[in-house]
Coordinates of C-alpha atoms in Angstrom, one line a residue:
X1392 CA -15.6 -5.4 16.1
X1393 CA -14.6 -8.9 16.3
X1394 CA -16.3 -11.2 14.2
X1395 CA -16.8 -14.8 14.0
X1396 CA -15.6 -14.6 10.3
X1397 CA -12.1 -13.5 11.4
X1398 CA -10.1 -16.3 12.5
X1399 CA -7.1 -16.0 14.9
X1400 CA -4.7 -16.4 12.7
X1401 CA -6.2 -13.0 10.8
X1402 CA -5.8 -11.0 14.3
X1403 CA -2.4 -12.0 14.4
X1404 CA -2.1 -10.9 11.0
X1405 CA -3.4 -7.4 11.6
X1406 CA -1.6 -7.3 14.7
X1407 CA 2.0 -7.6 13.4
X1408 CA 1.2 -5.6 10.2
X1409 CA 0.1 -3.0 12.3
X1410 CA 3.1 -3.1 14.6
X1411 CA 5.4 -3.2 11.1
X1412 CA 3.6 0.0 9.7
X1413 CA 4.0 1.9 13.1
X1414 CA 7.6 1.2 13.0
X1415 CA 7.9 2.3 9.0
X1416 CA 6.5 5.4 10.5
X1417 CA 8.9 5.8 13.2
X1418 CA 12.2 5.1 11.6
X1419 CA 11.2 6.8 8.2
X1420 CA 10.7 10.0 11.0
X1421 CA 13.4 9.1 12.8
X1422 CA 15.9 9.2 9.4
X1423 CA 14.3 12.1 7.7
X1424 CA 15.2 14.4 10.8
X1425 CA 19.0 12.8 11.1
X1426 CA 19.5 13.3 7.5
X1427 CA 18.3 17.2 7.4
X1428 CA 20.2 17.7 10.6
X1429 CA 23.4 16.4 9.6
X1430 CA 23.4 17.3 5.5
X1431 CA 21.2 19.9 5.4
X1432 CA 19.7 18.9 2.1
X1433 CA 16.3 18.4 1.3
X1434 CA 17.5 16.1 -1.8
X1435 CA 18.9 13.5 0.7
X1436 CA 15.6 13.4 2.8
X1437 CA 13.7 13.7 -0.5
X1438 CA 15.7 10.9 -1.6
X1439 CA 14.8 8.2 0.7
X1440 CA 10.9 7.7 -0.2
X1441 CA 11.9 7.6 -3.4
X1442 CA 14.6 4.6 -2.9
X1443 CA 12.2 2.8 -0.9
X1444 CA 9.6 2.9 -3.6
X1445 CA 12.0 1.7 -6.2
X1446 CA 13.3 -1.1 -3.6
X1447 CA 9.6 -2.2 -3.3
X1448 CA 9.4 -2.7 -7.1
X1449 CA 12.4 -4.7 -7.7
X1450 CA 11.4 -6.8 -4.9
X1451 CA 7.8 -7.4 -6.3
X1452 CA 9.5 -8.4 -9.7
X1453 CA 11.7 -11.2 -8.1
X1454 CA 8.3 -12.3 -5.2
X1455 CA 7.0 -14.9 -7.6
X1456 CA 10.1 -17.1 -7.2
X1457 CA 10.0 -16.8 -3.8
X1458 CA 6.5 -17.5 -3.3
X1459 CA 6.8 -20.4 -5.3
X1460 CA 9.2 -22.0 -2.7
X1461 CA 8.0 -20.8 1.1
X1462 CA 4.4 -20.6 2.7
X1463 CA 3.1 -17.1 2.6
X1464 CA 3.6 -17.1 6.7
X1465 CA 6.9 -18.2 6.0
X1466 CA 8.0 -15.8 3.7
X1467 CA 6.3 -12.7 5.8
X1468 CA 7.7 -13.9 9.0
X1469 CA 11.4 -13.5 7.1
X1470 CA 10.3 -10.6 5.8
X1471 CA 10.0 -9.2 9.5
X1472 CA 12.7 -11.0 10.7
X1473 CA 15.2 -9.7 8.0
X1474 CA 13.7 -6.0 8.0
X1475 CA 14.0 -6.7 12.1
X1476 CA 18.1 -7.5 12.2
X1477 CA 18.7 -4.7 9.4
X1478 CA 17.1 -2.4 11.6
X1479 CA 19.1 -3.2 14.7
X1480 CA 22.0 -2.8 13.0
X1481 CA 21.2 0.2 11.2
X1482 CA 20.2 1.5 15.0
X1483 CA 23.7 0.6 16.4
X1484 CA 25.5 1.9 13.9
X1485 CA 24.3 5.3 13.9
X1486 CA 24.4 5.3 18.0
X1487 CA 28.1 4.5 17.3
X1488 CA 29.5 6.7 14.7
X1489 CA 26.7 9.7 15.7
X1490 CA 27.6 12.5 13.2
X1491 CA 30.8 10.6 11.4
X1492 CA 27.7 8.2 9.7
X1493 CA 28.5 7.3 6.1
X1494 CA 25.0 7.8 5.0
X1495 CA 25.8 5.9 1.7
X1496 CA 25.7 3.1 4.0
X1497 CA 22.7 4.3 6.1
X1498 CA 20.6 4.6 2.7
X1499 CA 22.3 0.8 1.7
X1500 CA 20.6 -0.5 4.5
X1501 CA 17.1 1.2 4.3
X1502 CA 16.8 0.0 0.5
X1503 CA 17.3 -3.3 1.7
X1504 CA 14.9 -3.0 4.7
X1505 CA 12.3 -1.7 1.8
X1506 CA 13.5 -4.7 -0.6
X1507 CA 12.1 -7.6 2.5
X1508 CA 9.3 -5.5 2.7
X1509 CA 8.2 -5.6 -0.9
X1510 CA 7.0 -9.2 -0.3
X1511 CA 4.9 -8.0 2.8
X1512 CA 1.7 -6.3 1.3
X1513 CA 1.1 -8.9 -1.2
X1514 CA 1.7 -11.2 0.8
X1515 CA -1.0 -10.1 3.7
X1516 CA -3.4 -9.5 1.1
X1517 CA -3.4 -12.7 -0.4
X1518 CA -3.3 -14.5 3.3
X1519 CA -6.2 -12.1 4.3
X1520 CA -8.9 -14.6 2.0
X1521 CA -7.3 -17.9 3.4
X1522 CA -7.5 -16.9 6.9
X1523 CA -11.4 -15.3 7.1
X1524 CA -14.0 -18.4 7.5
X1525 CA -16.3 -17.4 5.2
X1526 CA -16.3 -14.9 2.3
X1527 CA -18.5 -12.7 3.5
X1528 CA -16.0 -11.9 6.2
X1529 CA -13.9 -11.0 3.7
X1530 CA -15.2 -7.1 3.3
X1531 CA -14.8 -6.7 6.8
X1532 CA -11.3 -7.7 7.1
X1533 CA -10.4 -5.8 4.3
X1534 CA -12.2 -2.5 6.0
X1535 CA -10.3 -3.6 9.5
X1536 CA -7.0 -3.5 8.0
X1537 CA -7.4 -0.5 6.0
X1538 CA -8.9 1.2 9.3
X1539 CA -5.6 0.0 11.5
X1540 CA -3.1 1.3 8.1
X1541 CA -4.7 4.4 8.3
X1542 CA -5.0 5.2 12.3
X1543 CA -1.1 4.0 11.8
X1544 CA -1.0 6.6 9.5
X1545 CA -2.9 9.5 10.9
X1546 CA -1.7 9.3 14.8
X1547 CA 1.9 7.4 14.1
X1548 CA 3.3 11.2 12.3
X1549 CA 2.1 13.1 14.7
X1550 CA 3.1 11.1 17.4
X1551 CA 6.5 10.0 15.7
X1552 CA 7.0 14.0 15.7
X1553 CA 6.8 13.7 19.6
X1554 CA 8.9 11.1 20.3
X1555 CA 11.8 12.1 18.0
X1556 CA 11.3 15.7 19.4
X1557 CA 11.6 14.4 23.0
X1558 CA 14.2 11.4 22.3
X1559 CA 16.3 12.4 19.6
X1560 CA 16.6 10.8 16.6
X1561 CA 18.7 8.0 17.5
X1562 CA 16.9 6.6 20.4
X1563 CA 14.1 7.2 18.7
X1564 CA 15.7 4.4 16.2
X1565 CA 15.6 2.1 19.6
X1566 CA 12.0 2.1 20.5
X1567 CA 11.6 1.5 16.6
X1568 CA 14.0 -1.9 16.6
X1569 CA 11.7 -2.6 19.9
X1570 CA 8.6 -2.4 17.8
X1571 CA 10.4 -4.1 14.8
X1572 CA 11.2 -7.1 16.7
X1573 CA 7.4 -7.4 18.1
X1574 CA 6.1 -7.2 14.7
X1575 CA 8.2 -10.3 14.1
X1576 CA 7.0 -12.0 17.4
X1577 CA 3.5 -11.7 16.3
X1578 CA 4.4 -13.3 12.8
X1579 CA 4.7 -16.6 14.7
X1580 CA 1.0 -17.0 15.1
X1581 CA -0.3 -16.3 11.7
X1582 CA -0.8 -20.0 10.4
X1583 CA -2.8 -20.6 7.6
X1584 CA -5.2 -24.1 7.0
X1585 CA -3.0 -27.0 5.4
X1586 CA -4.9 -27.7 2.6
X1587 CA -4.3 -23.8 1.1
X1588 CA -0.6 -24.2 0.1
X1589 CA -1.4 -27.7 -1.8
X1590 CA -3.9 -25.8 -3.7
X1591 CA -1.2 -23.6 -5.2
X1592 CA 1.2 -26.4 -6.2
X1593 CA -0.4 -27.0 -9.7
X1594 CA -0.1 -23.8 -10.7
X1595 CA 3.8 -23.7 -10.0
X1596 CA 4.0 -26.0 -12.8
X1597 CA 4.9 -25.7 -16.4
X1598 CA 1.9 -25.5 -18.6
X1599 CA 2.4 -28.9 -19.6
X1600 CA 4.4 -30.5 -16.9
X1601 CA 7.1 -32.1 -19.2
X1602 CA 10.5 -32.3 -18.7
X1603 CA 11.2 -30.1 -22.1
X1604 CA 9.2 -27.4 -20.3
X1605 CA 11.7 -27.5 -17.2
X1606 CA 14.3 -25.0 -18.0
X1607 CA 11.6 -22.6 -18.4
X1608 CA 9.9 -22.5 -15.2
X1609 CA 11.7 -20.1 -13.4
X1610 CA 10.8 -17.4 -16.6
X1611 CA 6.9 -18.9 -16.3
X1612 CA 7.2 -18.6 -12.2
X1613 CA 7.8 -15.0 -12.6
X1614 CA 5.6 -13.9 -15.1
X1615 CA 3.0 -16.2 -14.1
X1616 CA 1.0 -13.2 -12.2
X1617 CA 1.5 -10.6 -15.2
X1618 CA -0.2 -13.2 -17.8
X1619 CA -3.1 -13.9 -15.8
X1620 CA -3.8 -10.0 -15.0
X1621 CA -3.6 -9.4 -18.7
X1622 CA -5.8 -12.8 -19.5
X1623 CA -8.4 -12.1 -17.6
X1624 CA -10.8 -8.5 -18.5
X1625 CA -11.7 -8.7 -15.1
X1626 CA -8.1 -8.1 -13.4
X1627 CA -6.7 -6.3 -16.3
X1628 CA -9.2 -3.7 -16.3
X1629 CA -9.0 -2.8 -12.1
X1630 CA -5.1 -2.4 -13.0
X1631 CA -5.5 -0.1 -15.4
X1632 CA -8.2 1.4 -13.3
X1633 CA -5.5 1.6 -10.6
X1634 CA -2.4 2.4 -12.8
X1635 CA -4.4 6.1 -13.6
X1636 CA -5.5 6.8 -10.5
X1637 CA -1.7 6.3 -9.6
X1638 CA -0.8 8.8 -11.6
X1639 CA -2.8 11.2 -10.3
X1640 CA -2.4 10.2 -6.6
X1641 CA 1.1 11.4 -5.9
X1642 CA -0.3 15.0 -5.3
X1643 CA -1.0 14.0 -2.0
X1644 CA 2.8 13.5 -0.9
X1645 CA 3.7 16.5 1.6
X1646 CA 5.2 18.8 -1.0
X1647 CA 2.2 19.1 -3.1
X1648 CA -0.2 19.2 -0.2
X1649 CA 1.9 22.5 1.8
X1650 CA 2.6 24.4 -1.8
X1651 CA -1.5 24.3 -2.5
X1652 CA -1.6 25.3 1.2
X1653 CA 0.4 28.4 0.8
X1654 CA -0.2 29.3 -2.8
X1655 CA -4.0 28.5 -3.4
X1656 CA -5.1 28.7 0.3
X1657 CA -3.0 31.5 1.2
X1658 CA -2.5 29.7 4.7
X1659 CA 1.0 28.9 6.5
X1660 CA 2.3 25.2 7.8
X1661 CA -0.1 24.9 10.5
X1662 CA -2.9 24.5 8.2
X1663 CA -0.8 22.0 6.4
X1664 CA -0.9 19.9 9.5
X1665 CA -4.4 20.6 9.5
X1666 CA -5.2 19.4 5.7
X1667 CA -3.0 15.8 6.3
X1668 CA -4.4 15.4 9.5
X1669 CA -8.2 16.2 8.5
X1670 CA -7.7 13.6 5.2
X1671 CA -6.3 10.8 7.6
X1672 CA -9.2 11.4 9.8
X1673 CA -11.3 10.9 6.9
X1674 CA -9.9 7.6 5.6
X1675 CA -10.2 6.1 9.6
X1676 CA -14.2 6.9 9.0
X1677 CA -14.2 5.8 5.7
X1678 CA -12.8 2.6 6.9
X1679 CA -15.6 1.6 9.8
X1680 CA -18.0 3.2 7.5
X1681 CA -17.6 0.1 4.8
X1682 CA -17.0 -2.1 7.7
X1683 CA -20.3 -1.4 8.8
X1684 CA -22.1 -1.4 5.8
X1685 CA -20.3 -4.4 4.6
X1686 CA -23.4 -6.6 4.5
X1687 CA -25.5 -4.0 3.2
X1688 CA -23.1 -3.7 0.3
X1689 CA -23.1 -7.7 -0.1
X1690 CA -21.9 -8.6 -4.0
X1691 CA -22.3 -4.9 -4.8
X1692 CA -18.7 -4.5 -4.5
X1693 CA -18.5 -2.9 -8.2
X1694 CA -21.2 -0.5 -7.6
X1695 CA -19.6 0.7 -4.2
X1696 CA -16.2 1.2 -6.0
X1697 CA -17.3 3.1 -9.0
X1698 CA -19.6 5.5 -6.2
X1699 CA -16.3 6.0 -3.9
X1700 CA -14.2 7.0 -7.3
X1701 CA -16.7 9.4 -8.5
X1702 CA -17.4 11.3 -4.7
X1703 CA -13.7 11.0 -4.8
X1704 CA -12.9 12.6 -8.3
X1705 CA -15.7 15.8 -7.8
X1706 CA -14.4 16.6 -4.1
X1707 CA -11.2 16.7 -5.5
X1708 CA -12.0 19.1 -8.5
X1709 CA -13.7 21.5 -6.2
X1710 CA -10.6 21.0 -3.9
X1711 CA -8.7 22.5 -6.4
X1712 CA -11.1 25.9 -7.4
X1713 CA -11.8 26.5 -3.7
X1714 CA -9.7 28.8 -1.9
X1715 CA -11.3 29.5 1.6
X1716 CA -8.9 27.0 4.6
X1717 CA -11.8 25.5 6.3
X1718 CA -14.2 24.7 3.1
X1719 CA -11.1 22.7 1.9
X1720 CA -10.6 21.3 5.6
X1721 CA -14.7 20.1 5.2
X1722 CA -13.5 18.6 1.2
X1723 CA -11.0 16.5 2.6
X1724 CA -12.3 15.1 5.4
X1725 CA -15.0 14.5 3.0
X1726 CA -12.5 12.4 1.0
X1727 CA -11.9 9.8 3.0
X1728 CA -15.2 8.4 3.1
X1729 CA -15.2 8.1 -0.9
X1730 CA -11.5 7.2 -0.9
X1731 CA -11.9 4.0 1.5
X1732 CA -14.8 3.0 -0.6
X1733 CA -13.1 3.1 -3.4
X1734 CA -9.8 0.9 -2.2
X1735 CA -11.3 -1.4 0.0
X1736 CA -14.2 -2.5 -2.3
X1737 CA -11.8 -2.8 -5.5
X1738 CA -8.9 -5.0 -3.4
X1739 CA -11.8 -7.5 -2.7
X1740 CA -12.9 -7.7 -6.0
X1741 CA -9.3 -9.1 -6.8
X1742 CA -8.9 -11.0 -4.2
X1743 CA -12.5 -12.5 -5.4
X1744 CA -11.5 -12.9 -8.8
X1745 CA -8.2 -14.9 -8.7
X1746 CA -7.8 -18.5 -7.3
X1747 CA -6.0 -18.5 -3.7
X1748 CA -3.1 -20.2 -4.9
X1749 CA -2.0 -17.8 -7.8
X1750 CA -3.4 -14.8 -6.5
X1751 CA 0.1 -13.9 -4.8
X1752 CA 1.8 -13.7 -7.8
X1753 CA -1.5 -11.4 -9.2
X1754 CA -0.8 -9.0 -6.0
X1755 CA 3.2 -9.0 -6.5
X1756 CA 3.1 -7.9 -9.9
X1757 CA 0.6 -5.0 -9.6
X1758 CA 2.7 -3.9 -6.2
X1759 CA 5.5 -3.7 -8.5
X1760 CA 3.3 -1.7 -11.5
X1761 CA 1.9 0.1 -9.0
X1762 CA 5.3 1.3 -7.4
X1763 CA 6.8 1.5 -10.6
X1764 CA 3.6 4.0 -11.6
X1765 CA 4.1 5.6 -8.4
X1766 CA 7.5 6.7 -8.7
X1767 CA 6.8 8.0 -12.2
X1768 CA 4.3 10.1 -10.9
X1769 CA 6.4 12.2 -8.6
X1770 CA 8.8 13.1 -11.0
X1771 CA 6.0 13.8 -13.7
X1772 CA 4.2 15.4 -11.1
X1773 CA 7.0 18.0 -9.9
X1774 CA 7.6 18.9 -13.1
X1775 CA 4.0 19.6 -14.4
X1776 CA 3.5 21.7 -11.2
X1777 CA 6.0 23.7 -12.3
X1778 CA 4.5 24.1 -15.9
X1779 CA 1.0 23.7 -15.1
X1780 CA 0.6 25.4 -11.3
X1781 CA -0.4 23.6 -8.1
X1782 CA -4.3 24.2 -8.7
X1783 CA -4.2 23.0 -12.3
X1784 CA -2.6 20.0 -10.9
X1785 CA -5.1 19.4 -8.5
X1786 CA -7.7 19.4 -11.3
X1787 CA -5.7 17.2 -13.2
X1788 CA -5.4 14.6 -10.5
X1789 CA -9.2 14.8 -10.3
X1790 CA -9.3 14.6 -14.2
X1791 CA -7.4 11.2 -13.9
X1792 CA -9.8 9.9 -11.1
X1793 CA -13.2 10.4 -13.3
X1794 CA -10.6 8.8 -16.4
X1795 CA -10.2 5.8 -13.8
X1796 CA -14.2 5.8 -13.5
X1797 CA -15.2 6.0 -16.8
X1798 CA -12.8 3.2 -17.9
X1799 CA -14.9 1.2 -15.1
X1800 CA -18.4 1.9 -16.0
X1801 CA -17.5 0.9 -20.3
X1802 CA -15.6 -1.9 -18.9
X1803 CA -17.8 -3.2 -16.4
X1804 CA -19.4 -6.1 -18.6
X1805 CA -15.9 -7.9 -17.8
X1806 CA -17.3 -8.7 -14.0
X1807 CA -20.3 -9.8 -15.3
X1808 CA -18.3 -12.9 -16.9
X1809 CA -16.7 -15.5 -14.6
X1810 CA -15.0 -17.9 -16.6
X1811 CA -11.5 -16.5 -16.7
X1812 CA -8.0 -17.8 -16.7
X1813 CA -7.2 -18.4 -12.7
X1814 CA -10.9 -17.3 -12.4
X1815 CA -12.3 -18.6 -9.0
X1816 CA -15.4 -20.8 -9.8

């Protein structure tokens, strides 16, 4: 899998990013179980992803500023450090008050684990094109972290389930400060070339570099990566793109997935387990499928988006009409494929359309759209299930997808021109 395109620096990348998500895995596990155990309330539990997704977005609103000031190794590595010694106390406090936890603090401490680690995606995805040799290697490194989030993602709940099962909770929280910290160890080696922080400097300026201009840098700092997605067609029409497939994408969170289990499939939990686990099988093949056709889809990137959206849109519309368990078992894993396609091909097309130096503040603000979308969409969501029914959601979320696409195929005469604000030449 190794390539001559991915530097060191990217291994060491993917290596503490994928020690970061497996502990995200653990301790969000780890919490969810101590919560239900000790309040018995499934609006606590429910409340934490929510929090953290709302952490996430305030933190992507105030990146700019900080990405204006520190090295994008610099700033992840205190990302990890700070989401490290958070941790450890969070650990140690619950291992000291057991039961007698004041889980106004517990939650406290999560929102600001989730507020250091709303610099971190952005922040990895605009290192990834500094640290691949070539830009051909880009695709690939894309389609290798993608693969690694999604293996996280697919083996670190089941697994999670074990070790919390056999632990406990609580120590379960230890192994997940031990995996912390070595996320943070591995931080140290991700270095990128010298020149690629010069590169950004002229862009922290004022439009005009005058001293009259001064007082409002800080307000041009942070909206810096907001003006240049709506500037250029090219970025502002992949967020919208993105912004309505949000909306229709939080039908996949575990409360949707088990009530179209039971009320359209007719099936119990098990096949629950089943439907997540066949989808995150998916995404893992739909991952080394694009890294293996990455030179056979070359500049094609648009073309292999807009096919991953529309295999993703239909499988999901007869998703939602079918009622036998294994035909949707088949649809899902089916999914994937179309699903990693889709992502990976249209995060490369950013990260090929924005200059290195601004494209930070590009991938902060849409993090913090996207969350912002996101956490919209549940509540929208929730109630519409109840209004509309689980299968007429399911359709709807596939109605949103083909939206997505068909705003990409009118709209695709903005990749066909370069010359755009921040535009790389």
């Amino acid at each position: 899998m190794k390539s001559s395109f991915l530097t060191r620096p990217f291994y060491f990348l993917w290596t503490t990013q994928t020690a970061a998500n497996a502990a995200d895995v653990l301790y969000i596990m780890a919490l969810t179980v101590l919560v239900l155990n000790q309040t018995e309330s499934l609006i606590s539990a429910a409340f934490m992803p929510l929090m953290r997704s709302g952490a996430q977005m305030l933190s992507g609103l105030i990146a700019p500023l900080l990405l204006n000031r520190f090295k994008l190794p610099s700033l992840l590595l205190l990302s990890q450090t700070g989401q490290f010694l958070l941790f450890v106390g969070l650990a140690v406090y619950l291992q000291l008050t057991g039961k007698d936890a004041v889980f106004v603090l517990v939650f406290a401490l999560v929102f600001a684990m989730s507020f250091l680690d709303g610099w971190t995606v952005p922040a990895r995805n605009a290192l990834v094109p500094r640290l691949v040799a070539h830009e051909q290697g880009l695709l690939k490194a894309n389609s290798l972290i993608s693969v690694s989030d999604q293996v996280v993602q697919f083996a670190g709940w089941g697994l999670s389930g074990v070790i919390v099962a056999l632990l406990g909770p609580s120590p379960t929280l230890l192994v997940t400060a031990v995996v912390y910290g070595l996320a943070a160890a591995f931080t140290l080696g991700v270095k990128e070339p010298a020149e690629a922080h010069l590169e950004q400097q002229p862009t922290d300026a004022a439009p005009d570099d005058s001293l009259a201009a001064a007082p409002a840098s800080r307000w041009h700092t942070l909206t810096e990566g907001w003006k240049i997605i709506w500037q250029m067609p090219r970025l502002r029409l992949l967020t919208f793109m993105d912004i309505i497939e949000m909306l229709g994408g939080s039908v996949w969170v575990g409360a949707f997935t088990l009530a179209f289990v039971q009320t359209a499939l007719g099936q119990g939990e098990e096949w629950w387990g089943f439907i997540n686990a066949a989808y995150f099988a998916g995404t893992v093949g739909g991952g080394l499928l694009v890294l293996a056709i990455s030179r056979a889809i070359g500049s094609s990137l648009l073309a292999a988006m807009l096919i991953g959206m529309a295999g993703y849109g239909i499988l999901t519309a007869i998703y939602a009409l079918n009622t036998q368990p294994l035909i949707a078992l088949i649809l899902v894993l089916l999914m994937g494929p179309f699903a990693e396609l889709s992502v990976i091909n249209r995060r490369t097309l950013i990260q090929r359309s924005v200059d290195k130096g601004v494209l930070p503040k590009v991938l902060s603000a849409q993090a913090s759209l996207l969350n912002l979308v996101f956490c919209i969409s549940l509540l929208v969501m929730a109630a519409l299930a109840e209004w509309l029914g689980i299968v007429n959601l399911y359709l709807l979320a596939a109605v949103l997808t083909l939206l997505a696409l068909g705003v990409g195929l009118i709209g695709r005469q903005a990749f066909r021109n370069e010359s755009a604000p921040g535009a790389r030449m």
